[in-house]
């Protein structure tokens, strides 16, 4: 009955007046979708046979004839229709939504309108991919052009939409050629980053195995280009492409790539070390199986981390390499395939992280690296305490040296590290509720509660750590995990969605 009334109401509105109703209709749709019960993903009325039919002409007219504000509101309204309609119910309307969007996306629009159009097209690809196949050639051209836009939001939306299109393409080689040429000719770093984001999507796609040798060679060259760039976004994307590429090529070729581009050699400058460590972190995240069972590669990981975290290296640029080195150490230690219990790689990596925050050597490292090292030690103690236990006392002593650090991020990381290294916290995933046995053992190993280190940790436990441990047992406790080795990829994607 509600749908019938809506249909009848929309029919009596003159078409020339449709654009004036975009605002009221959008507000009504927002209110209806935001009022859905928890767990209900679609609006029941939209799932009827002609569910979104009455509203679509209003949005289409607003898109084609409205003011810039009306156009943006109409595009976002279409996106909400797509998001809250079952894909099966969208079959009748895919062309009616996609056609107007493609028709106007090439026109001159404010960046916010163009970004909204690209975002909606990407959403359609994600929601009803099979219905979008007839539009793939047009959409690919549209998205690739969007990567060269001056506005960063438009570039990011184009890269996201292209990432949704790539798995649907049967031939990726022409796209790789176009992206490689675009990266080489682009003068603005943001454009290079957007295009490299698309390259990452190509290499991570399920159909990446179909890439020709020429495309593989072109992508490899891109991962080596601007390796000394100070742009952190470029470094992240470049290394992600490298990591994914190692999972696409044959194993022998991947091992050769790692040996020449992802492990530190004697004589490497600090920027070169940083570039290699970024790539190493990406391969560990994307293709950890390459390292499993290879004592030689595991040894190269340990030596690379040890070189970058050597306390006697004096360089104003050392943070470029020390920060990714700490990440590599953490992600390796958390990976059961690369660092199984008893592996020879475990002790040197933990020692390297401890060295970053140990009072005799910590002066050689900046606060960001110290925070990363403490977070890594905390993660290992939390999720793989058995491999951290042999060096628990060194970990706790180093953490306690920073619980009064003037840098608040370092201080908080140190508290969390001590909390989990002493086994005070509740860790449901590990089946451990937390107790004081670790604290008691550490105090005794330090010379008893009357010793300086024993007294320090007992006092800090009474005032701070005990309260932190109690919070981990509360029902509404929000996990402090940032421990996923694949987090770099998640962060990259979330940046694009912002």
PDB file of C-alpha atoms in Angstrom, residues 44-329:
ATOM      1  CA  UNK A  44      11.600  -3.813   1.996  1.00  0.00           C
ATOM      2  CA  UNK A  45       9.761  -1.453  -0.355  1.00  0.00           C
ATOM      3  CA  UNK A  46      12.806  -1.154  -2.597  1.00  0.00           C
ATOM      4  CA  UNK A  47      12.862  -4.948  -3.002  1.00  0.00           C
ATOM      5  CA  UNK A  48       9.408  -5.089  -4.598  1.00  0.00           C
ATOM      6  CA  UNK A  49       9.288  -5.869  -8.340  1.00  0.00           C
ATOM      7  CA  UNK A  50       9.272  -2.166  -9.301  1.00  0.00           C
ATOM      8  CA  UNK A  51      10.628  -0.970  -5.968  1.00  0.00           C
ATOM      9  CA  UNK A  52      12.815   2.038  -6.813  1.00  0.00           C
ATOM     10  CA  UNK A  53      10.882   2.794 -10.039  1.00  0.00           C
ATOM     11  CA  UNK A  54       8.915   5.798  -8.720  1.00  0.00           C
ATOM     12  CA  UNK A  55      12.013   7.566  -7.353  1.00  0.00           C
ATOM     13  CA  UNK A  56      14.523   6.905 -10.112  1.00  0.00           C
ATOM     14  CA  UNK A  57      13.062   9.383 -12.668  1.00  0.00           C
ATOM     15  CA  UNK A  58      13.250  12.166 -10.055  1.00  0.00           C
ATOM     16  CA  UNK A  59      16.923  11.507  -9.415  1.00  0.00           C
ATOM     17  CA  UNK A  60      17.673  11.105 -13.133  1.00  0.00           C
ATOM     18  CA  UNK A  61      16.079  14.451 -13.997  1.00  0.00           C
ATOM     19  CA  UNK A  62      17.895  16.150 -11.132  1.00  0.00           C
ATOM     20  CA  UNK A  63      21.128  14.661 -12.391  1.00  0.00           C
ATOM     21  CA  UNK A  64      20.627  15.832 -15.971  1.00  0.00           C
ATOM     22  CA  UNK A  65      18.988  19.229 -15.437  1.00  0.00           C
ATOM     23  CA  UNK A  66      19.587  20.338 -11.863  1.00  0.00           C
ATOM     24  CA  UNK A  67      22.055  22.769 -10.302  1.00  0.00           C
ATOM     25  CA  UNK A  68      25.445  21.442  -9.142  1.00  0.00           C
ATOM     26  CA  UNK A  69      24.065  20.959  -5.618  1.00  0.00           C
ATOM     27  CA  UNK A  70      21.014  19.172  -6.973  1.00  0.00           C
ATOM     28  CA  UNK A  71      23.198  16.969  -9.189  1.00  0.00           C
ATOM     29  CA  UNK A  72      25.323  15.920  -6.211  1.00  0.00           C
ATOM     30  CA  UNK A  73      22.231  15.241  -4.111  1.00  0.00           C
ATOM     31  CA  UNK A  74      20.703  13.203  -6.946  1.00  0.00           C
ATOM     32  CA  UNK A  75      23.845  11.103  -7.380  1.00  0.00           C
ATOM     33  CA  UNK A  76      24.082  10.419  -3.666  1.00  0.00           C
ATOM     34  CA  UNK A  77      20.370   9.551  -3.690  1.00  0.00           C
ATOM     35  CA  UNK A  78      20.987   7.014  -6.444  1.00  0.00           C
ATOM     36  CA  UNK A  79      23.832   5.554  -4.422  1.00  0.00           C
ATOM     37  CA  UNK A  80      21.530   5.122  -1.453  1.00  0.00           C
ATOM     38  CA  UNK A  81      18.945   3.382  -3.635  1.00  0.00           C
ATOM     39  CA  UNK A  82      21.630   0.954  -4.813  1.00  0.00           C
ATOM     40  CA  UNK A  83      23.021   0.386  -1.335  1.00  0.00           C
ATOM     41  CA  UNK A  84      19.642  -0.401   0.258  1.00  0.00           C
ATOM     42  CA  UNK A  85      18.102  -2.496  -2.548  1.00  0.00           C
ATOM     43  CA  UNK A  86      18.595  -6.207  -2.976  1.00  0.00           C
ATOM     44  CA  UNK A  87      20.747  -6.885  -6.082  1.00  0.00           C
ATOM     45  CA  UNK A  88      18.003  -9.084  -7.564  1.00  0.00           C
ATOM     46  CA  UNK A  89      15.547  -6.174  -7.403  1.00  0.00           C
ATOM     47  CA  UNK A  90      18.034  -3.864  -9.150  1.00  0.00           C
ATOM     48  CA  UNK A  91      18.104  -5.907 -12.357  1.00  0.00           C
ATOM     49  CA  UNK A  92      15.377  -3.811 -13.999  1.00  0.00           C
ATOM     50  CA  UNK A  93      17.051  -0.537 -13.089  1.00  0.00           C
ATOM     51  CA  UNK A  94      20.788  -1.094 -13.628  1.00  0.00           C
ATOM     52  CA  UNK A  95      20.710   0.529 -17.072  1.00  0.00           C
ATOM     53  CA  UNK A  96      18.422   3.331 -15.896  1.00  0.00           C
ATOM     54  CA  UNK A  97      20.911   4.248 -13.157  1.00  0.00           C
ATOM     55  CA  UNK A  98      24.163   3.629 -15.021  1.00  0.00           C
ATOM     56  CA  UNK A  99      23.233   5.315 -18.314  1.00  0.00           C
ATOM     57  CA  UNK A 100      22.673   8.861 -16.991  1.00  0.00           C
ATOM     58  CA  UNK A 101      25.760   8.622 -14.786  1.00  0.00           C
ATOM     59  CA  UNK A 102      28.017   7.636 -17.699  1.00  0.00           C
ATOM     60  CA  UNK A 103      26.397  10.257 -19.939  1.00  0.00           C
ATOM     61  CA  UNK A 104      27.254  13.187 -17.689  1.00  0.00           C
ATOM     62  CA  UNK A 105      30.467  12.056 -15.961  1.00  0.00           C
ATOM     63  CA  UNK A 106      32.597  13.455 -18.787  1.00  0.00           C
ATOM     64  CA  UNK A 107      30.988  16.908 -18.573  1.00  0.00           C
ATOM     65  CA  UNK A 108      32.432  19.781 -16.602  1.00  0.00           C
ATOM     66  CA  UNK A 109      31.272  19.389 -13.008  1.00  0.00           C
ATOM     67  CA  UNK A 110      32.536  20.528  -9.615  1.00  0.00           C
ATOM     68  CA  UNK A 111      34.846  17.926  -8.031  1.00  0.00           C
ATOM     69  CA  UNK A 112      32.273  16.904  -5.436  1.00  0.00           C
ATOM     70  CA  UNK A 113      29.746  16.013  -8.136  1.00  0.00           C
ATOM     71  CA  UNK A 114      32.285  14.067 -10.191  1.00  0.00           C
ATOM     72  CA  UNK A 115      33.510  12.212  -7.086  1.00  0.00           C
ATOM     73  CA  UNK A 116      29.932  11.270  -6.183  1.00  0.00           C
ATOM     74  CA  UNK A 117      29.290   9.951  -9.720  1.00  0.00           C
ATOM     75  CA  UNK A 118      32.439   7.820  -9.685  1.00  0.00           C
ATOM     76  CA  UNK A 119      31.621   6.521  -6.208  1.00  0.00           C
ATOM     77  CA  UNK A 120      28.112   5.486  -7.289  1.00  0.00           C
ATOM     78  CA  UNK A 121      29.399   3.728 -10.400  1.00  0.00           C
ATOM     79  CA  UNK A 122      31.875   1.838  -8.228  1.00  0.00           C
ATOM     80  CA  UNK A 123      29.060   0.868  -5.876  1.00  0.00           C
ATOM     81  CA  UNK A 124      27.038  -0.484  -8.796  1.00  0.00           C
ATOM     82  CA  UNK A 125      30.020  -2.607  -9.866  1.00  0.00           C
ATOM     83  CA  UNK A 126      30.267  -4.013  -6.373  1.00  0.00           C
ATOM     84  CA  UNK A 127      26.518  -4.622  -5.933  1.00  0.00           C
ATOM     85  CA  UNK A 128      25.471  -5.909  -9.368  1.00  0.00           C
ATOM     86  CA  UNK A 129      28.716  -6.779 -11.195  1.00  0.00           C
ATOM     87  CA  UNK A 130      27.156  -9.089 -13.795  1.00  0.00           C
ATOM     88  CA  UNK A 131      24.623  -6.448 -14.855  1.00  0.00           C
ATOM     89  CA  UNK A 132      27.445  -3.953 -15.432  1.00  0.00           C
ATOM     90  CA  UNK A 133      29.410  -6.060 -17.922  1.00  0.00           C
ATOM     91  CA  UNK A 134      27.960  -4.297 -21.012  1.00  0.00           C
ATOM     92  CA  UNK A 135      29.317  -1.001 -19.675  1.00  0.00           C
ATOM     93  CA  UNK A 136      32.854  -2.157 -18.821  1.00  0.00           C
ATOM     94  CA  UNK A 137      34.688  -0.542 -21.766  1.00  0.00           C
ATOM     95  CA  UNK A 138      33.049   2.839 -21.155  1.00  0.00           C
ATOM     96  CA  UNK A 139      33.529   2.583 -17.416  1.00  0.00           C
ATOM     97  CA  UNK A 140      37.202   1.682 -17.701  1.00  0.00           C
ATOM     98  CA  UNK A 141      37.890   4.700 -19.896  1.00  0.00           C
ATOM     99  CA  UNK A 142      35.951   6.888 -17.491  1.00  0.00           C
ATOM    100  CA  UNK A 143      37.795   5.653 -14.420  1.00  0.00           C
ATOM    101  CA  UNK A 144      41.245   5.867 -16.003  1.00  0.00           C
ATOM    102  CA  UNK A 145      40.550   9.469 -17.018  1.00  0.00           C
ATOM    103  CA  UNK A 146      39.471  10.139 -13.445  1.00  0.00           C
ATOM    104  CA  UNK A 147      42.922   9.108 -12.173  1.00  0.00           C
ATOM    105  CA  UNK A 148      44.368  12.182 -13.905  1.00  0.00           C
ATOM    106  CA  UNK A 149      41.954  14.684 -12.356  1.00  0.00           C
ATOM    107  CA  UNK A 150      43.429  17.542 -10.357  1.00  0.00           C
ATOM    108  CA  UNK A 151      41.149  16.942  -7.359  1.00  0.00           C
ATOM    109  CA  UNK A 152      42.397  14.275  -4.943  1.00  0.00           C
ATOM    110  CA  UNK A 153      38.906  13.099  -3.924  1.00  0.00           C
ATOM    111  CA  UNK A 154      37.998  12.489  -7.571  1.00  0.00           C
ATOM    112  CA  UNK A 155      41.225  10.517  -8.126  1.00  0.00           C
ATOM    113  CA  UNK A 156      40.602   8.372  -5.059  1.00  0.00           C
ATOM    114  CA  UNK A 157      37.025   7.594  -6.096  1.00  0.00           C
ATOM    115  CA  UNK A 158      38.197   6.726  -9.604  1.00  0.00           C
ATOM    116  CA  UNK A 159      40.842   4.375  -8.196  1.00  0.00           C
ATOM    117  CA  UNK A 160      38.297   2.676  -5.951  1.00  0.00           C
ATOM    118  CA  UNK A 161      35.819   2.258  -8.807  1.00  0.00           C
ATOM    119  CA  UNK A 162      38.524   0.885 -11.094  1.00  0.00           C
ATOM    120  CA  UNK A 163      39.494  -1.591  -8.355  1.00  0.00           C
ATOM    121  CA  UNK A 164      35.907  -2.896  -8.397  1.00  0.00           C
ATOM    122  CA  UNK A 165      35.960  -3.163 -12.220  1.00  0.00           C
ATOM    123  CA  UNK A 166      39.294  -4.963 -12.627  1.00  0.00           C
ATOM    124  CA  UNK A 167      38.148  -8.453 -11.475  1.00  0.00           C
ATOM    125  CA  UNK A 168      35.426  -8.320 -14.153  1.00  0.00           C
ATOM    126  CA  UNK A 169      37.831  -7.637 -17.008  1.00  0.00           C
ATOM    127  CA  UNK A 170      38.963 -10.583 -19.111  1.00  0.00           C
ATOM    128  CA  UNK A 171      42.055  -8.815 -20.489  1.00  0.00           C
ATOM    129  CA  UNK A 172      44.147  -6.746 -18.104  1.00  0.00           C
ATOM    130  CA  UNK A 173      47.199  -6.154 -20.310  1.00  0.00           C
ATOM    131  CA  UNK A 174      45.851  -3.045 -22.115  1.00  0.00           C
ATOM    132  CA  UNK A 175      44.986  -1.494 -18.757  1.00  0.00           C
ATOM    133  CA  UNK A 176      48.483  -2.192 -17.388  1.00  0.00           C
ATOM    134  CA  UNK A 177      50.037  -0.507 -20.437  1.00  0.00           C
ATOM    135  CA  UNK A 178      47.815   2.529 -20.015  1.00  0.00           C
ATOM    136  CA  UNK A 179      48.548   2.839 -16.290  1.00  0.00           C
ATOM    137  CA  UNK A 180      52.298   2.402 -16.768  1.00  0.00           C
ATOM    138  CA  UNK A 181      52.366   5.123 -19.415  1.00  0.00           C
ATOM    139  CA  UNK A 182      50.250   7.385 -17.207  1.00  0.00           C
ATOM    140  CA  UNK A 183      52.557   7.003 -14.210  1.00  0.00           C
ATOM    141  CA  UNK A 184      55.607   7.835 -16.308  1.00  0.00           C
ATOM    142  CA  UNK A 185      54.037  10.955 -17.820  1.00  0.00           C
ATOM    143  CA  UNK A 186      52.172  12.293 -14.769  1.00  0.00           C
ATOM    144  CA  UNK A 187      53.825  15.311 -13.181  1.00  0.00           C
ATOM    145  CA  UNK A 188      51.701  15.494 -10.040  1.00  0.00           C
ATOM    146  CA  UNK A 189      52.489  12.932  -7.326  1.00  0.00           C
ATOM    147  CA  UNK A 190      48.825  12.489  -6.427  1.00  0.00           C
ATOM    148  CA  UNK A 191      48.116  11.309  -9.968  1.00  0.00           C
ATOM    149  CA  UNK A 192      50.996   8.832  -9.787  1.00  0.00           C
ATOM    150  CA  UNK A 193      49.640   7.532  -6.479  1.00  0.00           C
ATOM    151  CA  UNK A 194      46.122   7.083  -7.855  1.00  0.00           C
ATOM    152  CA  UNK A 195      47.429   5.168 -10.862  1.00  0.00           C
ATOM    153  CA  UNK A 196      49.673   3.001  -8.692  1.00  0.00           C
ATOM    154  CA  UNK A 197      46.640   2.217  -6.534  1.00  0.00           C
ATOM    155  CA  UNK A 198      45.013   0.869  -9.685  1.00  0.00           C
ATOM    156  CA  UNK A 199      48.155  -1.167 -10.463  1.00  0.00           C
ATOM    157  CA  UNK A 200      47.912  -2.707  -6.976  1.00  0.00           C
ATOM    158  CA  UNK A 201      44.296  -3.661  -7.716  1.00  0.00           C
ATOM    159  CA  UNK A 202      45.399  -5.309 -10.960  1.00  0.00           C
ATOM    160  CA  UNK A 203      48.068  -7.457  -9.296  1.00  0.00           C
ATOM    161  CA  UNK A 204      45.773  -8.376  -6.398  1.00  0.00           C
ATOM    162  CA  UNK A 205      42.887  -9.327  -8.702  1.00  0.00           C
ATOM    163  CA  UNK A 206      41.838 -13.002  -8.928  1.00  0.00           C
ATOM    164  CA  UNK A 207      42.586 -12.907 -12.674  1.00  0.00           C
ATOM    165  CA  UNK A 208      46.104 -11.491 -12.266  1.00  0.00           C
ATOM    166  CA  UNK A 209      47.594 -14.816 -13.317  1.00  0.00           C
ATOM    167  CA  UNK A 210      46.450 -13.994 -16.850  1.00  0.00           C
ATOM    168  CA  UNK A 211      48.912 -11.083 -17.150  1.00  0.00           C
ATOM    169  CA  UNK A 212      51.379 -11.405 -19.994  1.00  0.00           C
ATOM    170  CA  UNK A 213      55.164 -11.431 -19.418  1.00  0.00           C
ATOM    171  CA  UNK A 214      55.310  -7.895 -20.833  1.00  0.00           C
ATOM    172  CA  UNK A 215      52.771  -6.671 -18.259  1.00  0.00           C
ATOM    173  CA  UNK A 216      54.626  -8.440 -15.447  1.00  0.00           C
ATOM    174  CA  UNK A 217      57.825  -6.743 -16.573  1.00  0.00           C
ATOM    175  CA  UNK A 218      56.096  -3.351 -16.714  1.00  0.00           C
ATOM    176  CA  UNK A 219      54.678  -3.764 -13.189  1.00  0.00           C
ATOM    177  CA  UNK A 220      58.078  -4.860 -11.880  1.00  0.00           C
ATOM    178  CA  UNK A 221      59.622  -1.715 -13.361  1.00  0.00           C
ATOM    179  CA  UNK A 222      56.947   0.414 -11.686  1.00  0.00           C
ATOM    180  CA  UNK A 223      57.676  -1.148  -8.285  1.00  0.00           C
ATOM    181  CA  UNK A 224      61.310  -0.093  -8.673  1.00  0.00           C
ATOM    182  CA  UNK A 225      60.571   3.452  -9.844  1.00  0.00           C
ATOM    183  CA  UNK A 226      60.990   6.357  -7.430  1.00  0.00           C
ATOM    184  CA  UNK A 227      62.097   3.904  -4.739  1.00  0.00           C
ATOM    185  CA  UNK A 228      63.774   6.743  -2.828  1.00  0.00           C
ATOM    186  CA  UNK A 229      60.664   8.948  -2.856  1.00  0.00           C
ATOM    187  CA  UNK A 230      59.817  10.585   0.464  1.00  0.00           C
ATOM    188  CA  UNK A 231      56.090  10.343  -0.335  1.00  0.00           C
ATOM    189  CA  UNK A 232      54.818   7.772   2.159  1.00  0.00           C
ATOM    190  CA  UNK A 233      51.699   7.028   0.106  1.00  0.00           C
ATOM    191  CA  UNK A 234      53.785   6.170  -2.954  1.00  0.00           C
ATOM    192  CA  UNK A 235      56.072   3.958  -0.885  1.00  0.00           C
ATOM    193  CA  UNK A 236      53.110   2.067   0.559  1.00  0.00           C
ATOM    194  CA  UNK A 237      51.462   1.508  -2.830  1.00  0.00           C
ATOM    195  CA  UNK A 238      54.728   0.679  -4.588  1.00  0.00           C
ATOM    196  CA  UNK A 239      55.565  -1.937  -1.984  1.00  0.00           C
ATOM    197  CA  UNK A 240      52.012  -3.362  -2.039  1.00  0.00           C
ATOM    198  CA  UNK A 241      52.294  -3.835  -5.796  1.00  0.00           C
ATOM    199  CA  UNK A 242      55.633  -5.572  -5.284  1.00  0.00           C
ATOM    200  CA  UNK A 243      54.243  -7.857  -2.586  1.00  0.00           C
ATOM    201  CA  UNK A 244      51.267  -8.847  -4.708  1.00  0.00           C
ATOM    202  CA  UNK A 245      53.501  -9.338  -7.760  1.00  0.00           C
ATOM    203  CA  UNK A 246      55.564 -11.887  -5.837  1.00  0.00           C
ATOM    204  CA  UNK A 247      52.380 -13.889  -5.356  1.00  0.00           C
ATOM    205  CA  UNK A 248      51.587 -13.833  -9.097  1.00  0.00           C
ATOM    206  CA  UNK A 249      54.897 -14.826 -10.671  1.00  0.00           C
ATOM    207  CA  UNK A 250      56.368 -18.355 -10.385  1.00  0.00           C
ATOM    208  CA  UNK A 251      58.126 -19.099  -7.088  1.00  0.00           C
ATOM    209  CA  UNK A 252      61.640 -19.023  -8.548  1.00  0.00           C
ATOM    210  CA  UNK A 253      60.994 -15.591 -10.047  1.00  0.00           C
ATOM    211  CA  UNK A 254      59.454 -14.380  -6.777  1.00  0.00           C
ATOM    212  CA  UNK A 255      62.482 -15.495  -4.764  1.00  0.00           C
ATOM    213  CA  UNK A 256      64.745 -13.692  -7.212  1.00  0.00           C
ATOM    214  CA  UNK A 257      62.662 -10.525  -6.871  1.00  0.00           C
ATOM    215  CA  UNK A 258      62.834 -10.720  -3.081  1.00  0.00           C
ATOM    216  CA  UNK A 259      66.586 -11.292  -3.101  1.00  0.00           C
ATOM    217  CA  UNK A 260      67.270  -8.250  -5.245  1.00  0.00           C
ATOM    218  CA  UNK A 261      64.582  -5.831  -4.050  1.00  0.00           C
ATOM    219  CA  UNK A 262      63.371  -6.735  -0.554  1.00  0.00           C
ATOM    220  CA  UNK A 263      66.347  -7.672   1.639  1.00  0.00           C
ATOM    221  CA  UNK A 264      69.137  -5.345   2.698  1.00  0.00           C
ATOM    222  CA  UNK A 265      72.633  -5.746   1.266  1.00  0.00           C
ATOM    223  CA  UNK A 266      75.873  -4.432   2.715  1.00  0.00           C
ATOM    224  CA  UNK A 267      76.467  -0.883   1.576  1.00  0.00           C
ATOM    225  CA  UNK A 268      72.809   0.018   1.033  1.00  0.00           C
ATOM    226  CA  UNK A 269      72.048   3.629   1.903  1.00  0.00           C
ATOM    227  CA  UNK A 270      69.343   4.360   4.467  1.00  0.00           C
ATOM    228  CA  UNK A 271      66.785   5.337   1.751  1.00  0.00           C
ATOM    229  CA  UNK A 272      67.614   2.103  -0.113  1.00  0.00           C
ATOM    230  CA  UNK A 273      67.172   0.119   3.112  1.00  0.00           C
ATOM    231  CA  UNK A 274      63.802   1.783   3.678  1.00  0.00           C
ATOM    232  CA  UNK A 275      62.607   1.000   0.155  1.00  0.00           C
ATOM    233  CA  UNK A 276      63.594  -2.654   0.507  1.00  0.00           C
ATOM    234  CA  UNK A 277      62.018  -3.000   3.947  1.00  0.00           C
ATOM    235  CA  UNK A 278      58.714  -1.587   2.688  1.00  0.00           C
ATOM    236  CA  UNK A 279      58.750  -4.246  -0.032  1.00  0.00           C
ATOM    237  CA  UNK A 280      59.707  -6.952   2.455  1.00  0.00           C
ATOM    238  CA  UNK A 281      56.804  -6.023   4.737  1.00  0.00           C
ATOM    239  CA  UNK A 282      54.438  -6.195   1.781  1.00  0.00           C
ATOM    240  CA  UNK A 283      55.642  -9.642   0.671  1.00  0.00           C
ATOM    241  CA  UNK A 284      55.271 -10.946   4.231  1.00  0.00           C
ATOM    242  CA  UNK A 285      51.691  -9.627   4.253  1.00  0.00           C
ATOM    243  CA  UNK A 286      50.759 -10.729   0.722  1.00  0.00           C
ATOM    244  CA  UNK A 287      52.711 -13.957   0.187  1.00  0.00           C
ATOM    245  CA  UNK A 288      54.058 -15.330   3.491  1.00  0.00           C
ATOM    246  CA  UNK A 289      54.225 -18.862   2.095  1.00  0.00           C
ATOM    247  CA  UNK A 290      57.309 -17.843   0.106  1.00  0.00           C
ATOM    248  CA  UNK A 291      59.284 -17.635   3.367  1.00  0.00           C
ATOM    249  CA  UNK A 292      57.913 -20.774   5.010  1.00  0.00           C
ATOM    250  CA  UNK A 293      60.570 -23.437   5.319  1.00  0.00           C
ATOM    251  CA  UNK A 294      63.303 -21.293   3.768  1.00  0.00           C
ATOM    252  CA  UNK A 295      65.969 -20.836   6.429  1.00  0.00           C
ATOM    253  CA  UNK A 296      67.994 -18.698   4.004  1.00  0.00           C
ATOM    254  CA  UNK A 297      65.183 -16.204   3.434  1.00  0.00           C
ATOM    255  CA  UNK A 298      64.322 -16.170   7.132  1.00  0.00           C
ATOM    256  CA  UNK A 299      67.954 -15.413   7.886  1.00  0.00           C
ATOM    257  CA  UNK A 300      67.855 -12.548   5.368  1.00  0.00           C
ATOM    258  CA  UNK A 301      64.782 -11.134   7.150  1.00  0.00           C
ATOM    259  CA  UNK A 302      66.604 -11.208  10.489  1.00  0.00           C
ATOM    260  CA  UNK A 303      69.774  -9.664   9.065  1.00  0.00           C
ATOM    261  CA  UNK A 304      67.811  -6.917   7.289  1.00  0.00           C
ATOM    262  CA  UNK A 305      66.004  -5.986  10.509  1.00  0.00           C
ATOM    263  CA  UNK A 306      69.232  -6.165  12.502  1.00  0.00           C
ATOM    264  CA  UNK A 307      71.016  -3.846  10.053  1.00  0.00           C
ATOM    265  CA  UNK A 308      68.232  -1.248  10.063  1.00  0.00           C
ATOM    266  CA  UNK A 309      67.919  -1.362  13.864  1.00  0.00           C
ATOM    267  CA  UNK A 310      71.642  -1.293  14.642  1.00  0.00           C
ATOM    268  CA  UNK A 311      72.130   1.255  17.460  1.00  0.00           C
ATOM    269  CA  UNK A 312      75.504   2.468  16.209  1.00  0.00           C
ATOM    270  CA  UNK A 313      74.233   3.802  12.884  1.00  0.00           C
ATOM    271  CA  UNK A 314      74.288   7.593  13.029  1.00  0.00           C
ATOM    272  CA  UNK A 315      72.103   9.179  10.351  1.00  0.00           C
ATOM    273  CA  UNK A 316      69.468  11.872  10.300  1.00  0.00           C
ATOM    274  CA  UNK A 317      67.587   9.619   7.867  1.00  0.00           C
ATOM    275  CA  UNK A 318      67.714   6.451   9.963  1.00  0.00           C
ATOM    276  CA  UNK A 319      64.011   6.670  10.877  1.00  0.00           C
ATOM    277  CA  UNK A 320      63.206   6.045   7.203  1.00  0.00           C
ATOM    278  CA  UNK A 321      64.501   2.485   7.637  1.00  0.00           C
ATOM    279  CA  UNK A 322      64.024   1.842  11.355  1.00  0.00           C
ATOM    280  CA  UNK A 323      60.245   2.289  11.282  1.00  0.00           C
ATOM    281  CA  UNK A 324      59.548  -0.233   8.487  1.00  0.00           C
ATOM    282  CA  UNK A 325      62.135  -2.558  10.060  1.00  0.00           C
ATOM    283  CA  UNK A 326      60.113  -2.615  13.290  1.00  0.00           C
ATOM    284  CA  UNK A 327      56.990  -3.419  11.282  1.00  0.00           C
ATOM    285  CA  UNK A 328      58.762  -6.239   9.462  1.00  0.00           C
ATOM    286  CA  UNK A 329      59.908  -7.722  12.771  1.00  0.00           C
TER     287      UNK A 329
END
